[in-house]
CSV table of C-alpha atoms in Angstrom, one decimal:
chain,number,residue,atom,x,y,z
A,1,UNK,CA,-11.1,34.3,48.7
A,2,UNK,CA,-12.3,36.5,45.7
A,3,UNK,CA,-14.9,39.0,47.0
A,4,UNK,CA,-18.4,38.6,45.2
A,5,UNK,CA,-19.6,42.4,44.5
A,6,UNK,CA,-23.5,42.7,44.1
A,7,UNK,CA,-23.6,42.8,40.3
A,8,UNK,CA,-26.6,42.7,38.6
A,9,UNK,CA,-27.0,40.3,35.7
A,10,UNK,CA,-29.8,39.5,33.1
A,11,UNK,CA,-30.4,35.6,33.7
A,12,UNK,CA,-28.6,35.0,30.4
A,13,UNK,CA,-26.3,37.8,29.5
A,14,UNK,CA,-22.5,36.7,30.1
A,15,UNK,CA,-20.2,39.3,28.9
A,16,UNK,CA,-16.7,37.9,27.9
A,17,UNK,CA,-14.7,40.1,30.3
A,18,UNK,CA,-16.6,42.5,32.6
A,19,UNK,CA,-14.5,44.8,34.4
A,20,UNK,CA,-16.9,46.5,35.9
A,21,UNK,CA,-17.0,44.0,38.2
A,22,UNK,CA,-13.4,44.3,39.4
A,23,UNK,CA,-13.8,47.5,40.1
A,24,UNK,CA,-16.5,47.5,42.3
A,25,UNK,CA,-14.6,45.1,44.7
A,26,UNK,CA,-11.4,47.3,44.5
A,27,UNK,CA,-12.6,51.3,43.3
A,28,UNK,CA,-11.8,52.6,47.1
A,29,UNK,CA,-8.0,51.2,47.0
A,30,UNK,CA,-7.5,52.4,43.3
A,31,UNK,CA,-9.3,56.1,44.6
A,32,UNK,CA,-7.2,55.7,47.4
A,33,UNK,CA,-3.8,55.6,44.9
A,34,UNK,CA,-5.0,58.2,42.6
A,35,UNK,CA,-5.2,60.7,45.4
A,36,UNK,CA,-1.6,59.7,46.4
A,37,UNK,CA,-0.3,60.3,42.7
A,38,UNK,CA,-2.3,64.0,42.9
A,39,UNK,CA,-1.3,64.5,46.0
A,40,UNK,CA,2.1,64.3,44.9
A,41,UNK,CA,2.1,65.8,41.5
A,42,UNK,CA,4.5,64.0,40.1
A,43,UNK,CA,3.7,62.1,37.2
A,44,UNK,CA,6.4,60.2,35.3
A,45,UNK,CA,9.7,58.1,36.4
A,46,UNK,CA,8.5,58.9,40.3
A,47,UNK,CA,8.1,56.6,43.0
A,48,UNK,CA,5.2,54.5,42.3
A,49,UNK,CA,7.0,53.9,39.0
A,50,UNK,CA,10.1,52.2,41.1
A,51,UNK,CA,7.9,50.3,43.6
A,52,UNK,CA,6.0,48.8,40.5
A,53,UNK,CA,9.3,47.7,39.0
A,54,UNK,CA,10.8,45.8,42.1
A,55,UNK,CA,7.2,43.8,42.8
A,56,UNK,CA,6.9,42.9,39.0
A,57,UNK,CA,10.2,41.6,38.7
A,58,UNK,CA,9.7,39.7,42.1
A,59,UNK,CA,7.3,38.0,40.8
A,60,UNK,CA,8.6,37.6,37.4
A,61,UNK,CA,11.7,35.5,39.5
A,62,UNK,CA,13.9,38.5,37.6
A,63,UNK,CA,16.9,40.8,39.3
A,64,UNK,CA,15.3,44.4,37.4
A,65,UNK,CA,12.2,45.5,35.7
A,66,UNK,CA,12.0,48.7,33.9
A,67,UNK,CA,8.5,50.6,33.0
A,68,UNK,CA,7.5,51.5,29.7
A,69,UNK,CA,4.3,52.8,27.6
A,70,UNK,CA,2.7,49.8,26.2
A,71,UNK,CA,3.5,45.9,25.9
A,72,UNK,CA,4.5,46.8,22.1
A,73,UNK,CA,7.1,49.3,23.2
A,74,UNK,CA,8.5,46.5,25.8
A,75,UNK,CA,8.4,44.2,22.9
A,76,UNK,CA,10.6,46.6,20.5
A,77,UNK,CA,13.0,48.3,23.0
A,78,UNK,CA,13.6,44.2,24.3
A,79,UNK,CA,14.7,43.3,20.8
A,80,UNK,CA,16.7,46.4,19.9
A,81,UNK,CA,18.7,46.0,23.3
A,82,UNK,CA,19.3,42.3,22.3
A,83,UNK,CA,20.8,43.4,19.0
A,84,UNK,CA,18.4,43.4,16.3
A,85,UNK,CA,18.9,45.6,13.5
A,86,UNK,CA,17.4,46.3,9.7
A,87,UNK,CA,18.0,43.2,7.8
A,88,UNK,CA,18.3,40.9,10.8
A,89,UNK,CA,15.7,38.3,11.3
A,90,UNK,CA,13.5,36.9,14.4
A,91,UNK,CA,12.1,34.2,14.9
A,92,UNK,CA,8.4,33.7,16.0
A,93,UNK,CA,4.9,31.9,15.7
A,94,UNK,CA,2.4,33.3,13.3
A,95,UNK,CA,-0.7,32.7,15.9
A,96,UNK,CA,-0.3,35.7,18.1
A,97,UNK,CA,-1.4,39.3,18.7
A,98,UNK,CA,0.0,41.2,15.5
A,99,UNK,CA,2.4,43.1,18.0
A,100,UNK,CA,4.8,40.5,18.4
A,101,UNK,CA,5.5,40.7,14.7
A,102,UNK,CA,5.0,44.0,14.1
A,103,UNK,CA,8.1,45.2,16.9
A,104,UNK,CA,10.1,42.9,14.7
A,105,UNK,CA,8.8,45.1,11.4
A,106,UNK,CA,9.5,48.3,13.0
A,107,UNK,CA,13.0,48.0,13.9
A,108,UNK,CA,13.4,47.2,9.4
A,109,UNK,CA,13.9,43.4,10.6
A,110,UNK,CA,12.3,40.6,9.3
A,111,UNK,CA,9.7,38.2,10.9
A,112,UNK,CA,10.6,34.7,10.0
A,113,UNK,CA,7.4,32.3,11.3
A,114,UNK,CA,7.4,29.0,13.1
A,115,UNK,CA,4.7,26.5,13.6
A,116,UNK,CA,2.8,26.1,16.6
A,117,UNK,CA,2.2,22.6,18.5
A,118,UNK,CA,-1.8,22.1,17.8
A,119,UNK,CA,-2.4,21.2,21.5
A,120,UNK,CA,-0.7,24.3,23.2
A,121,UNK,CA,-0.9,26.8,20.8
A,122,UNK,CA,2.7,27.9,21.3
A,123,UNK,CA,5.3,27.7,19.0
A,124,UNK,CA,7.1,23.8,18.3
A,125,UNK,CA,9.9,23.9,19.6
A,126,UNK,CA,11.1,21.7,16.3
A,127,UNK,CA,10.2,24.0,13.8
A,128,UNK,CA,13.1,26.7,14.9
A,129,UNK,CA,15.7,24.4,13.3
A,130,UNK,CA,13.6,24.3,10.1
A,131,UNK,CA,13.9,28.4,10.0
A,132,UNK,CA,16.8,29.4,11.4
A,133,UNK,CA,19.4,31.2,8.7
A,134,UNK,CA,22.5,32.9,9.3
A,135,UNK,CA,20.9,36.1,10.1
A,136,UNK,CA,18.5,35.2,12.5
A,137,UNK,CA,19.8,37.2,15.9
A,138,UNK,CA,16.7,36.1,17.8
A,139,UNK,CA,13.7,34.3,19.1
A,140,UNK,CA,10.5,35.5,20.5
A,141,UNK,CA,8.5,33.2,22.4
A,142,UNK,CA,5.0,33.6,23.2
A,143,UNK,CA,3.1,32.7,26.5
A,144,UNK,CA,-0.3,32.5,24.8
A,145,UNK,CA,-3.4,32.7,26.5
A,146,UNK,CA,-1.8,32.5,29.9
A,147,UNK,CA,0.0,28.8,28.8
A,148,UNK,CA,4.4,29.2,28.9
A,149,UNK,CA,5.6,27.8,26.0
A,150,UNK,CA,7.9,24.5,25.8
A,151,UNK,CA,11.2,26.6,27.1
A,152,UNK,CA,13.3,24.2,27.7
A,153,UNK,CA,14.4,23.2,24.4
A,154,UNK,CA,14.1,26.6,23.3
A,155,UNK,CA,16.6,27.6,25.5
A,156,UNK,CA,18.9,24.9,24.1
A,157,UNK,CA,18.2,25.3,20.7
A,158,UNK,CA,18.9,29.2,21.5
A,159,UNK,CA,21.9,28.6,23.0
A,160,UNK,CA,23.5,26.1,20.5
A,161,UNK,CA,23.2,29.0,18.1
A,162,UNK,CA,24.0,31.7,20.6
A,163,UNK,CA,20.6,33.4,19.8
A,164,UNK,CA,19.0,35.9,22.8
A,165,UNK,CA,15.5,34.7,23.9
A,166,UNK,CA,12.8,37.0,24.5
A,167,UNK,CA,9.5,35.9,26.3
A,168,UNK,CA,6.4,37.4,25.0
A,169,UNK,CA,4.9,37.7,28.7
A,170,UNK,CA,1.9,39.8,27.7
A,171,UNK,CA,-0.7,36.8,28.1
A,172,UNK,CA,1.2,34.9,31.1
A,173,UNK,CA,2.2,37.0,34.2
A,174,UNK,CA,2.1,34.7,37.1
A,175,UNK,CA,2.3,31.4,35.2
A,176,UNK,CA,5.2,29.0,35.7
A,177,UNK,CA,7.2,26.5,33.5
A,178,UNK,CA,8.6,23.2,35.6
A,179,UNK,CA,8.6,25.7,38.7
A,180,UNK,CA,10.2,28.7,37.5
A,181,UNK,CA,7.9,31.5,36.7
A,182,UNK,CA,7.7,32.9,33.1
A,183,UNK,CA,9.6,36.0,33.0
A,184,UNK,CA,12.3,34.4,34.2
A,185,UNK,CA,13.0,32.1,31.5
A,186,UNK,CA,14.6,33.9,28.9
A,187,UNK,CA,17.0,36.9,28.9
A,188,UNK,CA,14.0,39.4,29.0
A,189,UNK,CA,10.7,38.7,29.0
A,190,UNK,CA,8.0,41.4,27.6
A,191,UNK,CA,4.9,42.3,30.0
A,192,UNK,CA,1.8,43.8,28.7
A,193,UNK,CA,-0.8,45.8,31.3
A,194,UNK,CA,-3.5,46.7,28.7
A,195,UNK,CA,-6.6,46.6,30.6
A,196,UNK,CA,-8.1,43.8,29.8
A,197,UNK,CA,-5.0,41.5,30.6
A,198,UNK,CA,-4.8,39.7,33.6
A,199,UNK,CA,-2.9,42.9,35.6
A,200,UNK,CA,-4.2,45.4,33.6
A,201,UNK,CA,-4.1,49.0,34.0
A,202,UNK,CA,-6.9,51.6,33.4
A,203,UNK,CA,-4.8,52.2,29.9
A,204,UNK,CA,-1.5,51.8,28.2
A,205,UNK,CA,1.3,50.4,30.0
A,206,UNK,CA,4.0,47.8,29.6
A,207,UNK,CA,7.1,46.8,31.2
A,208,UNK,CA,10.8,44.5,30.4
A,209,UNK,CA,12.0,42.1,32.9
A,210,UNK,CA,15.5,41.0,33.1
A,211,UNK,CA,18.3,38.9,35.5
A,212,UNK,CA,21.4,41.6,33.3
A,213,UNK,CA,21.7,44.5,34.9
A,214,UNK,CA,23.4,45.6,31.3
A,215,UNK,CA,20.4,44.9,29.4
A,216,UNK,CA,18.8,47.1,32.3
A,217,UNK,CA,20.7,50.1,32.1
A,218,UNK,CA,19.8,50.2,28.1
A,219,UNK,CA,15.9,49.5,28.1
A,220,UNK,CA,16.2,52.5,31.0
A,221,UNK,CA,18.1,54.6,28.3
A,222,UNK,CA,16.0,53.6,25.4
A,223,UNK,CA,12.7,54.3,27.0
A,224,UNK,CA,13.9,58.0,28.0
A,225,UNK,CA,14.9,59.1,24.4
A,226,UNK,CA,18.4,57.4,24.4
A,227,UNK,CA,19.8,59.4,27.6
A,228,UNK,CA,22.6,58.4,29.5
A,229,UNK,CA,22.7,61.4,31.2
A,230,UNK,CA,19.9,64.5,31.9
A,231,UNK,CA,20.0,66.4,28.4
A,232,UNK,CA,22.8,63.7,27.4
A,233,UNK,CA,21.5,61.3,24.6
A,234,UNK,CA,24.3,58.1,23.4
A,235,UNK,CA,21.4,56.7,20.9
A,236,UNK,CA,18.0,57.3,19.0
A,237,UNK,CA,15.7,56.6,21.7
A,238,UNK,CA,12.0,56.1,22.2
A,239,UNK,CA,9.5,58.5,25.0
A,240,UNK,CA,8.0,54.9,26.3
A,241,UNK,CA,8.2,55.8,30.1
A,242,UNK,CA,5.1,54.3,32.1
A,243,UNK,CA,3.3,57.1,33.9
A,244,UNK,CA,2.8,57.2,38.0
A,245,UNK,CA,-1.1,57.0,37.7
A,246,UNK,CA,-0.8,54.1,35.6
A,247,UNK,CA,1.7,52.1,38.0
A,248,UNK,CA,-0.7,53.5,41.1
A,249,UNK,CA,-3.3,51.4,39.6
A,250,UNK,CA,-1.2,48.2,39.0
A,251,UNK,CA,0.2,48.4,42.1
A,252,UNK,CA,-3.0,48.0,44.0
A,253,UNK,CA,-4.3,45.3,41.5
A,254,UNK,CA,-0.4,43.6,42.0
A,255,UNK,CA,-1.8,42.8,45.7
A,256,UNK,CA,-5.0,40.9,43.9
A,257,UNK,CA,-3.3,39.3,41.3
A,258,UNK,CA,-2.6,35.9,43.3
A,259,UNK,CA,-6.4,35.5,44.2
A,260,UNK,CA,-8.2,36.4,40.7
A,261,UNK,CA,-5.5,33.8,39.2
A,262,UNK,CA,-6.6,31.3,41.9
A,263,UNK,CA,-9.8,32.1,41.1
A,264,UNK,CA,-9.2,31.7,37.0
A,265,UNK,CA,-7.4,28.4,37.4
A,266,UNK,CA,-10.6,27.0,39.8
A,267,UNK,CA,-12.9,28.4,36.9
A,268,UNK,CA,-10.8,26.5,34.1
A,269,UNK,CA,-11.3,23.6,36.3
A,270,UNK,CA,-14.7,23.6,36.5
A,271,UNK,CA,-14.8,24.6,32.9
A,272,UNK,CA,-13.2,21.7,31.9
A,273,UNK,CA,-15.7,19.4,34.1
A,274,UNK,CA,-18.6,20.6,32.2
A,275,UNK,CA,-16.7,20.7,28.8
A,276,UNK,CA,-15.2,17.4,28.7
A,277,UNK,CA,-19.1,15.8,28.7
A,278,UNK,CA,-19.5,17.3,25.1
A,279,UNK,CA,-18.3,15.5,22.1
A,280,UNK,CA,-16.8,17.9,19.6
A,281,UNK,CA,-15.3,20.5,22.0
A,282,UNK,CA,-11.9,20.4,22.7
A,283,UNK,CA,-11.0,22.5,26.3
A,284,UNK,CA,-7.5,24.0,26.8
A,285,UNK,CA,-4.4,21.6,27.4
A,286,UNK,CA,-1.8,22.4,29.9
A,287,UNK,CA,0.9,19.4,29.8
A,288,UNK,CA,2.5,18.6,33.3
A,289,UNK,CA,5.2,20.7,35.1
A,290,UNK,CA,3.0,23.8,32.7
A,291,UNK,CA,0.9,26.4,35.3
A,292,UNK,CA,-1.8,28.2,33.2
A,293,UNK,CA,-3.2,30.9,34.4
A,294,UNK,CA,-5.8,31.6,31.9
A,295,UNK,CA,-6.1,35.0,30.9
A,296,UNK,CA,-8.1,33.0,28.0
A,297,UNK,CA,-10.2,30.4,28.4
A,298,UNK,CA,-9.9,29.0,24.3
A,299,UNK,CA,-11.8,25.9,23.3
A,300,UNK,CA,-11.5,24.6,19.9
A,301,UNK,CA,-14.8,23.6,17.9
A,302,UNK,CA,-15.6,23.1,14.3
A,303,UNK,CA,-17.8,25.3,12.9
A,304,UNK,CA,-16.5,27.7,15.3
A,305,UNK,CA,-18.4,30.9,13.6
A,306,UNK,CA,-21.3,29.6,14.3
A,307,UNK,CA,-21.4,28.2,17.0
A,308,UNK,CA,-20.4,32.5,18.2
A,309,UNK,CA,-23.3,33.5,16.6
A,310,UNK,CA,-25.1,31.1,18.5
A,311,UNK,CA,-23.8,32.0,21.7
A,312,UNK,CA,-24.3,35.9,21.1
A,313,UNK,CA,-27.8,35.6,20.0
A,314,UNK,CA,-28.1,34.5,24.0
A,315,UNK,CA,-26.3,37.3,25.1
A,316,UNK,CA,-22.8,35.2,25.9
A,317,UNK,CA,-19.8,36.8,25.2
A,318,UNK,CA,-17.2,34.9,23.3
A,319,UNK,CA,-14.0,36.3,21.3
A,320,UNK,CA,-11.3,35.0,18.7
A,321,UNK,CA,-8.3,35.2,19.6
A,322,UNK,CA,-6.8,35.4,16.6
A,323,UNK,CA,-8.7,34.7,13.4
A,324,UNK,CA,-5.7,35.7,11.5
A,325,UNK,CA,-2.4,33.9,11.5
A,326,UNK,CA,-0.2,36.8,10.8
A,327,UNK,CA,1.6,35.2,7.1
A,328,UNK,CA,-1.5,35.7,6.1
A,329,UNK,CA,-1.8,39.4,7.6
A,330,UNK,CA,-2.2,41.7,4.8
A,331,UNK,CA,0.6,43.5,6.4
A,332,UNK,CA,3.0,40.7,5.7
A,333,UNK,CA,2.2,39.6,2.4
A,334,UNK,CA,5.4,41.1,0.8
A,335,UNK,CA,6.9,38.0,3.1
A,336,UNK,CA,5.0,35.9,0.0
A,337,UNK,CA,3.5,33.0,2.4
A,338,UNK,CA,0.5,31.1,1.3
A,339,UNK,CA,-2.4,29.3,2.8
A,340,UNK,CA,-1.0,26.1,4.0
A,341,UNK,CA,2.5,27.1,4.8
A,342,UNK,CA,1.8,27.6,8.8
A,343,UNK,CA,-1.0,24.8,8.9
A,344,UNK,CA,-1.3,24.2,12.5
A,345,UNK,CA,-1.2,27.9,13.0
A,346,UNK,CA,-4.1,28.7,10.5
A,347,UNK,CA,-6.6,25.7,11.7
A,348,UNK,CA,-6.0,27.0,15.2
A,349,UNK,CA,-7.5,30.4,13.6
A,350,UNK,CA,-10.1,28.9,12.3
A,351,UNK,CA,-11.4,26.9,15.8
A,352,UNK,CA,-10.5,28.4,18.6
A,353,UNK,CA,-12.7,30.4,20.8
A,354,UNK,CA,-12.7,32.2,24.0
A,355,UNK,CA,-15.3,32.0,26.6
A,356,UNK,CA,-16.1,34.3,29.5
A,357,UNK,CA,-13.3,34.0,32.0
A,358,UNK,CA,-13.3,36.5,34.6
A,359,UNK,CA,-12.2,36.3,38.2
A,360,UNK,CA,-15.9,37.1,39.7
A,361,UNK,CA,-17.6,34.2,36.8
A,362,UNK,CA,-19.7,32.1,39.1
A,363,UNK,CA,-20.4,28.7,38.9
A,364,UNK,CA,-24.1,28.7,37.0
A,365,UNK,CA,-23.0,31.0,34.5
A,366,UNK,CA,-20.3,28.8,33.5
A,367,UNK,CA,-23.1,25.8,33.5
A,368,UNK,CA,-25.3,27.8,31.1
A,369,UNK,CA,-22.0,28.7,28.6
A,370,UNK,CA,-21.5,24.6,28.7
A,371,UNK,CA,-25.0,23.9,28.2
A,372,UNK,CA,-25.7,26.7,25.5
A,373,UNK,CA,-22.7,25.4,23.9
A,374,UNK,CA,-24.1,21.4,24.0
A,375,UNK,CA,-27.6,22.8,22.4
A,376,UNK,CA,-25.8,24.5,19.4
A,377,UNK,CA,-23.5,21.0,19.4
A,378,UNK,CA,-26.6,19.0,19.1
A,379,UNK,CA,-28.3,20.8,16.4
């Protein structure tokens, strides 16, 4: 059972994510593992680092992982060990964090955008034939929200055209796709621990996951500058090695993780009671054989903006994730797309919202974010 810490809360202020609140169930354990690291003084590719990588991949159902700075840096050293080069191309849905395109942009390869299925959010898994060209050399699929993406027929797609598939795991650790967990899925799968992700750490940190011990070996090279060897470098490298403090701290929330998601998915369920009773909202899908675990809780509502407003002039949080699809990212538009090119994609943008979701929500909060939200739906 999740522990209930004595938190304090104005009668109606909610907060989106609250943190705080997680720490006060588990700030002896992650003092505890901060004393070990000092203790130790050793600060970078040590032993908490290794630990971290065997559980992780354990419970990514993959043979290695390998740490590294951020969930960006896991995204670009995972397509540069797959092959991807200036020029090359990669595809990927435009509804995502900007870093999933952006690893693609800073390699000098192009991101080439695919349509997402309206009631998942993830990328259709028919719209890769429509964009695939002779030089695409990849596909990165997203988990969003905590929802795997349609897999299997990525995976066949991918392998009719001998293509590497990279899971976008930042959203998604723990989830599961017909029984096998995500991470697992593709030939490396990308993990973000930013803090506010469902194993976050107290800053940066990332890590790839992979069943080839090749592709292993070269993320481990990559990350340290290229080395092979101490003071021997084969290749332009990266300094995206995830510190001991950092893997401490996600080590002692690892042994949590299978509780708080427990405790997300029993949140989404009761979410959904309440939710389903209002005309005009549209809860979060998961189709069967598809675990969510709900790092997001996103409804979908017209008039989306303000119905936020709404919700924050009574002090509950609420975020969009993302208001802009990324063809129509200022960033990409050399790429030339217009409004109307991605159109699942950009009405997603424009109606999705996130409510609080947090393992230690309890059960009248959620009832007054379902009946603030029915008041603004009545008006």
């Amino acid at each position: 059972m999740i522990s209930q810490p004595q938190i304090r809360y104005l009668p109606d202020s909610i907060p989106q994510l609250d943190l705080s609140a997680q720490y006060a169930a588990i700030g002896a354990e992650i003092r505890t593992a901060l004393e070990r690291v000092m203790a130790s003084q050793q600060f970078v590719l040590g032993p908490e680092g290794c630990a971290l990588e065997e559980e992780v991949a354990k419970l990514c159902g993959a043979a290695y992982g390998v740490g590294v700075a951020s969930g960006t840096d896991a995204l670009i050293l995972a397509l540069r060990a797959c092959g991807v080069q200036p020029g090359d191309e990669v595809l990927l849905p435009p509804f995502t964090f900007v870093a999933t395109g952006s690893a693609v942009s800073a390699l000098g390869a192009r991101p080439v955008f695919a349509d997402i299925r309206p009631d998942t959010y993830n990328v259709d898994p028919a719209e890769l034939e429509r964009r695939v060209t002779p030089r695409t050399r990849a596909i990165l699929a997203v988990h969003l929200y905590g929802l795997p993406a349609d897999m299997d027929p990525i995976l066949a797609f991918a392998k009719s055209r001998k293509l590497p598939v990279i899971e976008d795991n930042a959203q998604a650790i723990g989830a599961s796709y017909k029984g096998r967990p995500t991470g697992s899925l593709g030939d490396v799968a990308c993990l973000s621990f930013y803090p506010t992700k469902n194993l976050g750490a107290y800053g940066d940190a990332g890590m790839v996951v992979t069943n080839s011990a090749q592709l292993a070996a070269r993320f481990r090279s990559l990350r340290n500058h290229g080395q092979t060897a101490k003071y021997l470098s084969s290749e332009t490298g990266w300094n995206s090695r995830l510190d001991e403090i950092q893997a401490a701290i996600l080590r002692v929330k690892l042994r949590h993780l299978s509780d708080w998601q427990r405790a997300r998915q029993s949140h989404a369920v009761e979410y959904n009671r309440l939710l389903t009773q209002i005309p005009g909202v549209m809860p979060p899908l998961a189709p069967d054989g598809f675990e969510h675990v709900h790092h997001q809780y996103t409804i979908r509502v017209e008039r989306r903006d303000a119905l936020q407003k709404f919700l924050g002039e009574r002090k509950i949080g609420s975020t969009v994730y993302y208001p802009y699809p990324l063809h129509l990212q200022p960033l990409y538009a050399p790429l030339g797309h217009e409004a109307g090119d991605f159109p699942h994609s950009e009405r997603a943008a424009q109606e999705v919202l996130s409510l609080p979701m947090y393992p230690e929500l309890r059960e009248e909060q959620m009832a007054h974010v379902a009946e603030t939200i029915a008041e603004f739906l009545k008006c």
